[in-house]
mmCIF file of C-alpha atoms in Angstrom:
data_model
loop_
_atom_site.group_PDB
_atom_site.id
_atom_site.type_symbol
_atom_site.label_atom_id
_atom_site.label_comp_id
_atom_site.label_asym_id
_atom_site.label_seq_id
_atom_site.Cartn_x
_atom_site.Cartn_y
_atom_site.Cartn_z
ATOM 1 C CA MET A 3 72.642 116.471 95.072
ATOM 2 C CA PHE A 4 74.884 113.638 96.258
ATOM 3 C CA THR A 5 74.806 115.228 99.717
ATOM 4 C CA ARG A 6 71.038 114.771 99.869
ATOM 5 C CA ASP A 7 70.348 111.759 97.677
ATOM 6 C CA GLY A 8 73.525 109.678 97.698
ATOM 7 C CA ALA A 9 74.493 107.430 94.797
ATOM 8 C CA SER A 10 71.428 108.264 92.682
ATOM 9 C CA ALA A 11 72.746 111.819 92.226
ATOM 10 C CA ILE A 12 76.072 110.757 90.715
ATOM 11 C CA LYS A 13 76.657 111.091 86.969
ATOM 12 C CA LYS A 14 79.489 108.681 86.231
ATOM 13 C CA ASP A 15 81.189 110.379 83.323
ATOM 14 C CA ILE A 16 82.912 113.672 82.538
ATOM 15 C CA HIS A 17 80.811 114.560 79.470
ATOM 16 C CA ASN A 18 78.779 117.314 81.167
ATOM 17 C CA THR A 19 81.881 118.915 82.669
ATOM 18 C CA VAL A 20 83.572 118.913 79.261
ATOM 19 C CA ARG A 21 80.525 120.611 77.692
ATOM 20 C CA LEU A 22 80.268 123.170 80.503
ATOM 21 C CA CYS A 23 83.951 124.060 80.361
ATOM 22 C CA GLN A 24 83.956 124.269 76.560
ATOM 23 C CA ALA A 25 81.125 126.808 76.775
ATOM 24 C CA LEU A 26 83.151 128.743 79.381
ATOM 25 C CA GLY A 27 86.258 128.836 77.177
ATOM 26 C CA ASN A 28 88.015 125.888 78.844
ATOM 27 C CA PRO A 29 89.101 127.767 81.988
ATOM 28 C CA HIS A 30 90.959 124.709 83.350
ATOM 29 C CA ARG A 31 93.571 125.199 80.620
ATOM 30 C CA GLN A 32 94.338 128.709 81.820
ATOM 31 C CA PHE A 33 96.084 127.782 85.094
ATOM 32 C CA LYS A 34 98.490 125.133 86.370
ATOM 33 C CA SER A 35 97.124 122.484 88.734
ATOM 34 C CA ILE A 36 97.795 119.587 91.075
ATOM 35 C CA HIS A 37 95.236 116.761 91.048
ATOM 36 C CA ILE A 38 94.639 114.730 94.216
ATOM 37 C CA ALA A 39 92.663 111.488 94.663
ATOM 38 C CA GLY A 40 92.410 108.877 97.416
ATOM 39 C CA THR A 41 90.031 107.317 99.927
ATOM 40 C CA ASN A 42 91.356 109.051 103.050
ATOM 41 C CA GLY A 43 93.798 111.919 103.359
ATOM 42 C CA LYS A 44 93.113 113.714 100.096
ATOM 43 C CA GLY A 45 91.512 116.688 101.842
ATOM 44 C CA SER A 46 94.385 117.138 104.297
ATOM 45 C CA THR A 47 96.929 116.584 101.505
ATOM 46 C CA SER A 48 95.194 119.191 99.323
ATOM 47 C CA HIS A 49 95.182 121.772 102.104
ATOM 48 C CA LEU A 50 98.814 121.093 103.051
ATOM 49 C CA LEU A 51 100.002 121.527 99.455
ATOM 50 C CA ALA A 52 97.906 124.677 98.989
ATOM 51 C CA SER A 53 99.337 126.109 102.211
ATOM 52 C CA ILE A 54 102.916 125.383 101.091
ATOM 53 C CA LEU A 55 102.392 126.951 97.662
ATOM 54 C CA ALA A 56 100.797 130.051 99.201
ATOM 55 C CA ALA A 57 103.703 130.332 101.661
ATOM 56 C CA ALA A 58 106.050 130.165 98.662
ATOM 57 C CA GLY A 59 104.367 133.276 97.252
ATOM 58 C CA TYR A 60 102.171 131.674 94.590
ATOM 59 C CA LYS A 61 98.576 132.767 94.146
ATOM 60 C CA THR A 62 96.984 129.415 94.940
ATOM 61 C CA GLY A 63 93.500 128.120 94.238
ATOM 62 C CA LEU A 64 92.050 125.267 96.285
ATOM 63 C CA TYR A 65 89.037 123.174 95.316
ATOM 64 C CA THR A 66 87.783 120.593 97.835
ATOM 65 C CA SER A 67 84.575 118.801 98.792
ATOM 66 C CA PRO A 68 82.316 118.442 100.613
ATOM 67 C CA HIS A 69 81.945 121.676 102.518
ATOM 68 C CA LEU A 70 81.132 121.523 106.206
ATOM 69 C CA VAL A 71 79.215 124.731 106.939
ATOM 70 C CA ASP A 72 79.455 127.150 104.009
ATOM 71 C CA PHE A 73 79.292 126.103 100.348
ATOM 72 C CA ARG A 74 82.065 128.607 99.586
ATOM 73 C CA GLU A 75 84.579 126.514 101.564
ATOM 74 C CA ARG A 76 84.905 124.413 98.400
ATOM 75 C CA ILE A 77 86.475 127.219 96.357
ATOM 76 C CA ARG A 78 89.289 129.290 97.868
ATOM 77 C CA ILE A 79 92.211 131.410 96.763
ATOM 78 C CA ASP A 80 95.032 131.818 99.297
ATOM 79 C CA GLY A 81 92.631 130.659 101.987
ATOM 80 C CA GLU A 82 89.865 133.150 101.165
ATOM 81 C CA MET A 83 86.506 131.698 100.186
ATOM 82 C CA ILE A 84 84.948 132.695 96.885
ATOM 83 C CA PRO A 85 82.769 135.803 97.505
ATOM 84 C CA GLN A 86 79.008 135.254 97.622
ATOM 85 C CA GLU A 87 78.477 137.669 94.742
ATOM 86 C CA ASN A 88 80.760 135.579 92.512
ATOM 87 C CA VAL A 89 78.706 132.459 93.187
ATOM 88 C CA ILE A 90 75.444 134.288 92.463
ATOM 89 C CA ASP A 91 76.856 135.968 89.366
ATOM 90 C CA PHE A 92 78.159 132.677 87.909
ATOM 91 C CA VAL A 93 74.796 130.960 88.266
ATOM 92 C CA SER A 94 72.898 133.991 86.950
ATOM 93 C CA ARG A 95 75.134 134.425 83.887
ATOM 94 C CA HIS A 96 75.115 130.740 82.981
ATOM 95 C CA ARG A 97 71.626 129.718 84.029
ATOM 96 C CA SER A 98 70.463 128.912 80.502
ATOM 97 C CA LEU A 99 73.620 126.844 79.891
ATOM 98 C CA ILE A 100 73.066 124.940 83.140
ATOM 99 C CA GLU A 101 69.413 124.310 82.286
ATOM 100 C CA GLN A 102 70.380 123.133 78.808
ATOM 101 C CA ILE A 103 73.115 120.684 79.902
ATOM 102 C CA GLN A 104 71.382 119.563 83.139
ATOM 103 C CA PRO A 105 74.615 118.899 85.042
ATOM 104 C CA SER A 106 74.774 117.618 88.609
ATOM 105 C CA PHE A 107 75.405 119.968 91.528
ATOM 106 C CA PHE A 108 79.019 118.788 91.658
ATOM 107 C CA GLU A 109 79.562 119.340 87.919
ATOM 108 C CA VAL A 110 78.345 122.935 88.173
ATOM 109 C CA THR A 111 80.563 123.512 91.205
ATOM 110 C CA VAL A 112 83.657 122.190 89.413
ATOM 111 C CA ALA A 113 82.979 124.441 86.423
ATOM 112 C CA MET A 114 82.425 127.406 88.771
ATOM 113 C CA ALA A 115 85.738 126.726 90.528
ATOM 114 C CA PHE A 116 87.697 126.437 87.289
ATOM 115 C CA ASP A 117 86.095 129.620 85.928
ATOM 116 C CA TYR A 118 86.878 131.522 89.147
ATOM 117 C CA PHE A 119 90.508 130.365 89.241
ATOM 118 C CA ALA A 120 90.990 131.341 85.591
ATOM 119 C CA THR A 121 89.326 134.753 86.044
ATOM 120 C CA GLU A 122 91.433 135.485 89.126
ATOM 121 C CA GLN A 123 94.564 134.318 87.293
ATOM 122 C CA VAL A 124 95.875 131.966 89.958
ATOM 123 C CA ASP A 125 99.405 130.660 89.508
ATOM 124 C CA ILE A 126 98.342 127.145 90.431
ATOM 125 C CA ALA A 127 95.270 125.382 91.825
ATOM 126 C CA VAL A 128 95.131 122.295 94.023
ATOM 127 C CA ILE A 129 92.135 120.257 92.906
ATOM 128 C CA GLU A 130 90.707 117.459 95.039
ATOM 129 C CA VAL A 131 88.790 114.656 93.338
ATOM 130 C CA GLY A 132 85.188 114.436 94.496
ATOM 131 C CA LEU A 133 84.644 110.688 94.166
ATOM 132 C CA GLY A 134 86.834 108.003 92.624
ATOM 133 C CA GLY A 135 88.977 109.558 89.918
ATOM 134 C CA ARG A 136 88.578 108.055 86.463
ATOM 135 C CA LEU A 137 85.038 109.367 85.950
ATOM 136 C CA ASP A 138 85.159 112.280 88.375
ATOM 137 C CA SER A 139 84.198 115.706 87.049
ATOM 138 C CA THR A 140 87.619 117.110 87.948
ATOM 139 C CA ASN A 141 89.364 114.611 85.670
ATOM 140 C CA ILE A 142 89.642 116.941 82.688
ATOM 141 C CA LEU A 143 92.818 118.517 84.056
ATOM 142 C CA LEU A 144 96.328 118.098 82.712
ATOM 143 C CA PRO A 145 98.129 118.775 86.006
ATOM 144 C CA GLU A 146 101.739 119.378 87.001
ATOM 145 C CA VAL A 147 101.597 116.437 89.426
ATOM 146 C CA CYS A 148 99.021 113.813 90.401
ATOM 147 C CA VAL A 149 98.853 112.618 94.022
ATOM 148 C CA ILE A 150 97.012 109.499 95.194
ATOM 149 C CA THR A 151 96.703 109.051 98.952
ATOM 150 C CA ASN A 152 95.448 106.077 100.972
ATOM 151 C CA ILE A 153 93.233 103.484 99.240
ATOM 152 C CA GLY A 154 90.505 101.966 101.401
ATOM 153 C CA MET A 155 86.980 100.599 101.345
ATOM 154 C CA ASP A 156 84.508 103.442 100.830
ATOM 155 C CA HIS A 157 81.715 104.210 98.356
ATOM 156 C CA THR A 158 81.796 100.545 97.368
ATOM 157 C CA ASP A 159 78.373 100.908 95.711
ATOM 158 C CA LEU A 160 79.990 103.271 93.201
ATOM 159 C CA LEU A 161 83.666 102.358 92.987
ATOM 160 C CA GLY A 162 83.800 98.580 93.466
ATOM 161 C CA ASN A 163 83.804 95.982 96.215
ATOM 162 C CA THR A 164 87.556 95.276 96.314
ATOM 163 C CA LEU A 165 90.649 97.385 96.915
ATOM 164 C CA GLU A 166 91.796 96.481 93.390
ATOM 165 C CA GLU A 167 88.622 97.897 91.820
ATOM 166 C CA ILE A 168 88.786 101.053 93.927
ATOM 167 C CA ALA A 169 92.497 101.529 93.168
ATOM 168 C CA THR A 170 91.743 101.210 89.450
ATOM 169 C CA GLU A 171 89.239 104.078 89.708
ATOM 170 C CA LYS A 172 91.721 106.247 91.610
ATOM 171 C CA ALA A 173 94.500 105.421 89.107
ATOM 172 C CA GLY A 174 92.248 106.893 86.429
ATOM 173 C CA ILE A 175 93.653 110.362 87.195
ATOM 174 C CA ILE A 176 97.121 109.364 85.950
ATOM 175 C CA LYS A 177 97.884 111.332 82.771
ATOM 176 C CA PRO A 178 100.414 110.901 79.973
ATOM 177 C CA LYS A 179 103.922 111.894 81.134
ATOM 178 C CA VAL A 180 102.571 113.608 84.287
ATOM 179 C CA PRO A 181 104.468 112.586 87.459
ATOM 180 C CA VAL A 182 102.336 110.670 89.956
ATOM 181 C CA VAL A 183 102.995 110.320 93.675
ATOM 182 C CA VAL A 184 101.281 107.520 95.623
ATOM 183 C CA SER A 185 101.505 108.367 99.322
ATOM 184 C CA GLU A 186 101.249 104.870 100.760
ATOM 185 C CA ARG A 187 102.558 101.744 99.043
ATOM 186 C CA ASP A 188 100.230 98.772 99.535
ATOM 187 C CA GLU A 189 101.755 95.648 97.985
ATOM 188 C CA THR A 190 98.319 94.183 97.204
ATOM 189 C CA ILE A 191 97.461 97.051 94.823
ATOM 190 C CA ALA A 192 100.838 98.626 93.912
ATOM 191 C CA HIS A 193 100.810 96.779 90.575
ATOM 192 C CA ILE A 194 97.680 98.664 89.511
ATOM 193 C CA PHE A 195 99.437 102.029 89.797
ATOM 194 C CA GLU A 196 102.612 100.640 88.231
ATOM 195 C CA GLN A 197 100.734 99.277 85.227
ATOM 196 C CA LYS A 198 98.727 102.465 84.684
ATOM 197 C CA ALA A 199 101.860 104.603 85.004
ATOM 198 C CA ARG A 200 103.620 102.435 82.378
ATOM 199 C CA GLU A 201 100.652 102.799 80.021
ATOM 200 C CA MET A 202 100.731 106.585 80.463
ATOM 201 C CA ASN A 203 104.542 106.832 80.416
ATOM 202 C CA ALA A 204 104.146 108.687 83.719
ATOM 203 C CA PRO A 205 106.977 108.794 86.291
ATOM 204 C CA LEU A 206 105.721 107.026 89.442
ATOM 205 C CA ARG A 207 106.958 107.472 93.014
ATOM 206 C CA PHE A 208 105.738 105.720 96.163
ATOM 207 C CA ALA A 209 106.310 108.186 99.007
ATOM 208 C CA SER A 210 106.333 105.553 101.771
ATOM 209 C CA THR A 211 109.164 103.753 99.959
ATOM 210 C CA GLU A 212 111.326 106.866 99.702
ATOM 211 C CA LEU A 213 110.512 108.291 103.133
ATOM 212 C CA ALA A 214 109.715 106.770 106.520
ATOM 213 C CA VAL A 215 108.389 108.285 109.760
ATOM 214 C CA ARG A 216 110.842 107.617 112.575
ATOM 215 C CA SER A 217 108.819 109.351 115.298
ATOM 216 C CA CYS A 218 105.680 111.434 115.643
ATOM 217 C CA GLU A 219 104.671 113.330 118.765
ATOM 218 C CA HIS A 220 102.234 116.059 119.722
ATOM 219 C CA SER A 221 103.763 119.501 120.013
ATOM 220 C CA GLY A 222 101.626 122.581 120.620
ATOM 221 C CA GLN A 223 98.581 122.380 118.365
ATOM 222 C CA GLY A 224 100.267 120.054 115.861
ATOM 223 C CA LEU A 225 102.770 117.260 115.341
ATOM 224 C CA LEU A 226 106.542 117.087 115.351
ATOM 225 C CA VAL A 227 107.456 114.421 112.815
ATOM 226 C CA LYS A 228 110.936 112.977 112.328
ATOM 227 C CA ILE A 229 111.324 111.620 108.794
ATOM 228 C CA LYS A 230 114.097 109.489 107.324
ATOM 229 C CA ASP A 231 114.939 109.936 103.661
ATOM 230 C CA ASN A 232 115.686 106.359 102.586
ATOM 231 C CA MET A 233 117.102 107.461 99.235
ATOM 232 C CA HIS A 234 119.674 109.929 100.617
ATOM 233 C CA HIS A 235 120.181 108.369 104.072
ATOM 234 C CA ARG A 236 119.422 111.471 106.079
ATOM 235 C CA THR A 237 116.820 112.477 108.655
ATOM 236 C CA LYS A 238 114.908 115.713 109.059
ATOM 237 C CA GLU A 239 112.241 117.036 111.418
ATOM 238 C CA VAL A 240 109.115 118.866 110.293
ATOM 239 C CA TYR A 241 106.309 120.498 112.243
ATOM 240 C CA VAL A 242 102.763 120.008 110.909
ATOM 241 C CA GLY A 243 100.041 122.277 112.266
ATOM 242 C CA LEU A 244 97.464 119.458 112.370
ATOM 243 C CA ALA A 245 97.012 117.238 115.406
ATOM 244 C CA GLY A 246 95.783 113.914 113.990
ATOM 245 C CA HIS A 247 98.434 111.186 114.059
ATOM 246 C CA TYR A 248 97.178 110.013 110.653
ATOM 247 C CA GLN A 249 98.783 113.140 109.170
ATOM 248 C CA GLN A 250 102.133 111.345 109.318
ATOM 249 C CA LYS A 251 100.910 109.265 106.355
ATOM 250 C CA ASN A 252 99.814 112.333 104.414
ATOM 251 C CA ILE A 253 103.008 114.275 105.037
ATOM 252 C CA LEU A 254 105.126 111.732 103.122
ATOM 253 C CA GLY A 255 103.051 112.180 99.972
ATOM 254 C CA VAL A 256 103.103 115.960 100.404
ATOM 255 C CA LEU A 257 106.900 116.094 100.696
ATOM 256 C CA VAL A 258 107.463 113.944 97.604
ATOM 257 C CA ALA A 259 104.887 115.999 95.661
ATOM 258 C CA VAL A 260 106.781 119.183 96.644
ATOM 259 C CA ASP A 261 109.990 117.574 95.409
ATOM 260 C CA GLU A 262 108.302 116.884 92.056
ATOM 261 C CA LEU A 263 107.131 120.497 91.837
ATOM 262 C CA GLN A 264 110.664 121.704 92.541
ATOM 263 C CA LYS A 265 111.918 119.493 89.709
ATOM 264 C CA ARG A 266 109.408 121.260 87.467
ATOM 265 C CA ASN A 267 110.928 124.650 88.402
ATOM 266 C CA TRP A 268 108.456 125.675 91.103
ATOM 267 C CA THR A 269 110.491 127.608 93.680
ATOM 268 C CA ILE A 270 109.713 126.353 97.188
ATOM 269 C CA ARG A 271 112.461 127.056 99.701
ATOM 270 C CA ALA A 272 112.932 125.049 102.897
ATOM 271 C CA GLU A 273 111.660 127.846 105.131
ATOM 272 C CA GLN A 274 108.561 128.279 102.926
ATOM 273 C CA LEU A 275 107.887 124.547 103.121
ATOM 274 C CA GLY A 276 108.144 124.730 106.919
ATOM 275 C CA GLU A 277 105.874 127.774 107.097
ATOM 276 C CA GLY A 278 103.245 126.117 104.888
ATOM 277 C CA LEU A 279 103.210 122.913 106.926
ATOM 278 C CA ALA A 280 103.008 124.746 110.246
ATOM 279 C CA ASN A 281 100.290 127.229 109.269
ATOM 280 C CA VAL A 282 97.957 125.085 107.195
ATOM 281 C CA ILE A 283 94.823 126.003 109.179
ATOM 282 C CA ARG A 284 95.537 129.731 109.030
ATOM 283 C CA ASN A 285 96.519 129.589 105.335
ATOM 284 C CA THR A 286 93.610 127.452 104.104
ATOM 285 C CA GLY A 287 90.796 127.408 106.683
ATOM 286 C CA LEU A 288 90.920 123.613 107.054
ATOM 287 C CA GLN A 289 88.390 122.349 109.605
ATOM 288 C CA GLY A 290 87.265 119.052 111.099
ATOM 289 C CA ARG A 291 90.558 117.126 111.186
ATOM 290 C CA TRP A 292 91.090 116.015 114.805
ATOM 291 C CA GLN A 293 89.967 119.498 115.790
ATOM 292 C CA THR A 294 89.699 120.541 119.438
ATOM 293 C CA LEU A 295 86.450 122.486 119.822
ATOM 294 C CA SER A 296 86.672 122.999 123.563
ATOM 295 C CA THR A 297 89.137 122.187 126.337
ATOM 296 C CA ASP A 298 86.710 122.335 129.274
ATOM 297 C CA PRO A 299 84.877 120.137 128.551
ATOM 298 C CA LEU A 300 87.393 118.478 126.191
ATOM 299 C CA ILE A 301 85.526 118.072 122.890
ATOM 300 C CA ILE A 302 87.299 116.875 119.748
ATOM 301 C CA CYS A 303 85.727 116.258 116.328
ATOM 302 C CA ASP A 304 86.944 114.463 113.212
ATOM 303 C CA THR A 305 85.367 113.804 109.825
ATOM 304 C CA GLY A 306 86.750 110.244 109.463
ATOM 305 C CA HIS A 307 83.764 108.139 108.442
ATOM 306 C CA ASN A 308 84.858 104.906 106.726
ATOM 307 C CA GLU A 309 86.665 101.792 107.929
ATOM 308 C CA ASP A 310 90.193 103.194 107.631
ATOM 309 C CA GLY A 311 89.156 106.674 108.749
ATOM 310 C CA ILE A 312 87.587 105.361 111.958
ATOM 311 C CA ARG A 313 90.662 103.206 112.628
ATOM 312 C CA GLU A 314 92.844 106.323 112.489
ATOM 313 C CA VAL A 315 90.411 108.265 114.675
ATOM 314 C CA LEU A 316 90.515 105.529 117.315
ATOM 315 C CA ALA A 317 94.326 105.605 117.307
ATOM 316 C CA ASN A 318 94.095 109.323 118.100
ATOM 317 C CA ILE A 319 91.534 108.718 120.842
ATOM 318 C CA TYR A 320 93.713 106.084 122.494
ATOM 319 C CA SER A 321 96.737 108.401 122.401
ATOM 320 C CA THR A 322 94.754 111.228 124.044
ATOM 321 C CA PRO A 323 94.781 110.946 127.848
ATOM 322 C CA HIS A 324 91.246 110.663 129.216
ATOM 323 C CA ARG A 325 89.220 109.078 131.991
ATOM 324 C CA LYS A 326 85.806 108.266 130.514
ATOM 325 C CA LEU A 327 85.077 108.350 126.778
ATOM 326 C CA HIS A 328 81.831 109.834 125.424
ATOM 327 C CA ILE A 329 81.181 109.316 121.689
ATOM 328 C CA VAL A 330 78.601 111.396 119.818
ATOM 329 C CA ILE A 331 78.018 109.596 116.535
ATOM 330 C CA GLY A 332 75.767 109.719 113.490
ATOM 331 C CA VAL A 333 76.030 108.101 110.053
ATOM 332 C CA MET A 334 74.455 108.123 106.591
ATOM 333 C CA ARG A 335 71.925 105.440 105.583
ATOM 334 C CA ASP A 336 73.968 104.440 102.518
ATOM 335 C CA LYS A 337 77.170 103.751 104.488
ATOM 336 C CA ASP A 338 78.206 100.162 105.169
ATOM 337 C CA ILE A 339 78.723 100.477 108.924
ATOM 338 C CA SER A 340 79.287 96.752 109.468
ATOM 339 C CA HIS A 341 83.041 97.435 109.135
ATOM 340 C CA MET A 342 82.954 100.508 111.372
ATOM 341 C CA LEU A 343 80.866 99.482 114.385
ATOM 342 C CA PRO A 344 82.950 96.437 115.415
ATOM 343 C CA GLN A 345 86.010 98.703 115.748
ATOM 344 C CA LEU A 346 84.383 101.077 118.240
ATOM 345 C CA PRO A 347 85.254 100.680 121.936
ATOM 346 C CA LYS A 348 82.621 98.926 124.049
ATOM 347 C CA GLU A 349 83.667 100.780 127.209
ATOM 348 C CA ALA A 350 82.599 104.171 125.776
ATOM 349 C CA VAL A 351 79.211 105.794 126.403
ATOM 350 C CA TYR A 352 77.413 106.495 123.109
ATOM 351 C CA TYR A 353 75.136 109.353 122.133
ATOM 352 C CA PHE A 354 73.502 108.266 118.871
ATOM 353 C CA CYS A 355 72.155 111.083 116.722
ATOM 354 C CA SER A 356 70.939 111.941 113.253
ATOM 355 C CA PRO A 357 72.165 115.047 111.422
ATOM 356 C CA ASP A 358 69.487 117.187 109.805
ATOM 357 C CA ILE A 359 69.694 115.663 106.337
ATOM 358 C CA SER A 360 67.409 113.171 104.599
ATOM 359 C CA ARG A 361 70.284 110.768 103.832
ATOM 360 C CA ALA A 362 71.033 110.322 107.536
ATOM 361 C CA MET A 363 70.268 107.076 109.351
ATOM 362 C CA SER A 364 67.844 107.645 112.203
ATOM 363 C CA ALA A 365 69.359 107.745 115.670
ATOM 364 C CA ALA A 366 67.081 104.900 116.757
ATOM 365 C CA GLU A 367 68.183 102.650 113.887
ATOM 366 C CA LEU A 368 71.852 103.414 114.526
ATOM 367 C CA LYS A 369 71.374 102.633 118.234
ATOM 368 C CA ASN A 370 69.764 99.280 117.374
ATOM 369 C CA LYS A 371 72.579 98.326 115.000
ATOM 370 C CA ALA A 372 75.240 99.433 117.492
ATOM 371 C CA THR A 373 73.647 97.421 120.304
ATOM 372 C CA GLN A 374 74.318 94.254 118.272
ATOM 373 C CA TYR A 375 78.038 95.019 118.659
ATOM 374 C CA GLY A 376 77.820 95.671 122.389
ATOM 375 C CA LEU A 377 77.835 99.482 122.114
ATOM 376 C CA GLN A 378 75.601 101.080 124.731
ATOM 377 C CA GLY A 379 73.991 104.490 124.783
ATOM 378 C CA MET A 380 70.901 106.582 124.086
ATOM 379 C CA ALA A 381 69.381 107.948 120.881
ATOM 380 C CA TYR A 382 68.881 111.705 120.547
ATOM 381 C CA PRO A 383 66.729 113.638 118.065
ATOM 382 C CA SER A 384 69.538 115.945 116.956
ATOM 383 C CA VAL A 385 73.305 116.337 117.000
ATOM 384 C CA ASN A 386 73.054 119.294 119.360
ATOM 385 C CA ASN A 387 70.860 117.310 121.794
ATOM 386 C CA ALA A 388 73.430 114.514 121.782
ATOM 387 C CA VAL A 389 76.339 116.899 122.397
ATOM 388 C CA ASP A 390 74.410 118.611 125.223
ATOM 389 C CA ALA A 391 73.754 115.239 126.856
ATOM 390 C CA ALA A 392 77.429 114.301 126.610
ATOM 391 C CA LYS A 393 78.432 117.644 128.149
ATOM 392 C CA GLU A 394 75.975 117.104 131.002
ATOM 393 C CA ALA A 395 77.499 113.701 131.755
ATOM 394 C CA TYR A 396 81.067 114.979 131.395
ATOM 395 C CA LEU A 397 83.383 114.982 134.405
ATOM 396 C CA GLU A 398 86.854 116.473 134.610
ATOM 397 C CA GLY A 399 89.352 114.265 132.763
ATOM 398 C CA ASP A 400 86.780 112.851 130.333
ATOM 399 C CA LEU A 401 86.855 113.124 126.529
ATOM 400 C CA ILE A 402 83.898 113.844 124.248
ATOM 401 C CA PHE A 403 84.480 112.772 120.656
ATOM 402 C CA VAL A 404 82.095 113.857 117.884
ATOM 403 C CA GLY A 405 82.119 112.150 114.474
ATOM 404 C CA GLY A 406 80.933 109.347 112.227
ATOM 405 C CA SER A 407 79.997 111.680 109.363
ATOM 406 C CA ASN A 408 80.963 114.993 107.769
ATOM 407 C CA PHE A 409 77.411 116.164 108.468
ATOM 408 C CA VAL A 410 77.638 115.481 112.209
ATOM 409 C CA VAL A 411 80.872 117.481 112.384
ATOM 410 C CA ALA A 412 79.354 120.269 110.284
ATOM 411 C CA GLU A 413 76.462 120.756 112.713
ATOM 412 C CA VAL A 414 78.817 120.883 115.693
ATOM 413 C CA LEU A 415 81.138 123.369 113.953
ATOM 414 C CA LYS A 416 78.222 125.766 113.512
ATOM 415 C CA ASN A 417 78.043 126.086 117.302
ATOM 416 C CA TYR A 418 81.753 126.173 118.037
ATOM 417 C CA SER A 419 84.834 127.407 116.268
ATOM 418 C CA TYR A 420 83.799 127.788 112.634
ATOM 419 C CA ILE A 421 85.455 130.873 111.174
ATOM 420 C CA HIS A 422 83.504 132.634 108.397
#
């Protein structure tokens, strides 16, 4: 498992997935799909689009990874997780096939998701790429629309050491004549998407060229975002039921993707679009995106864990009124944290921890590395110990932030607001 072992668990081709799906009767050809890749934002984008489609009355599958608490989070229909008995039945029925092909954990999960969506006859499924794009197990789809979100430095040991190399891997999901939406235009790598789209004869749209955020402010549990349509010279306001300011980047790609779906005769009315954006958590069960776990003490978690993700998290922290900042943080051993640690605020108090997984960096090692960047704090044997220590030190007006890794957030969610 990649979760446990890291890069050594990855099988960098789609051959096993092709064989599995052929044996299952090619279930991925029995439903429509949207395919989503990117370094940051692909999870939020996937959930937003699934919420909108469900609000529009379509039976909507959603495949994402990794899960935070329950494996079944990865496979949902209209927000409901795949039943336990379906997971058990799939593995039982196809055990000999799995043993014969020897696929990775992720490859089996993709095949399971496609089989479940086909069996349940979904109208459309939103499928998030696991890693990269070109060689990802999900890349056997012929979708209605492809969406590529932010491109940043992550998984460099697998995808390449430059933005150009990483963008090339992500562009690998572009299919012949299938419209592709790139959420954020970056002039240093835009040519890679343009060239691939030309090769595939695929219509290409850069959402940040067509649309621009004029203002973004917290409202209730989400964001009120004012967006200018540069193509039609008009402005509209949308409410997004997610609180992280980084969602303003994702929303542009989502809106252009919806426009592409409408062009392909998917009926999504304005009020359904608004309902889907506002109720994304209720409609999909999304967790861990600038999520408030407690208000007294104020505890917020976020799964951002690479250079760009941490930068966005810090922007949220700075825009959240607080007196003293407590940061509970843990990371994986195989992450390059030399780009992350220098960004973190020196004035915060740190609670270094290690999630209960063999891939995790020890709290002591993380503390030693962080000290080199002027970050001060104590090491704790577990995530829960670290959170307890932060709560003990908390005074009214402070902020406790928990993050650095999906696995840190997952352990905290088990004790707080996770909804089964």
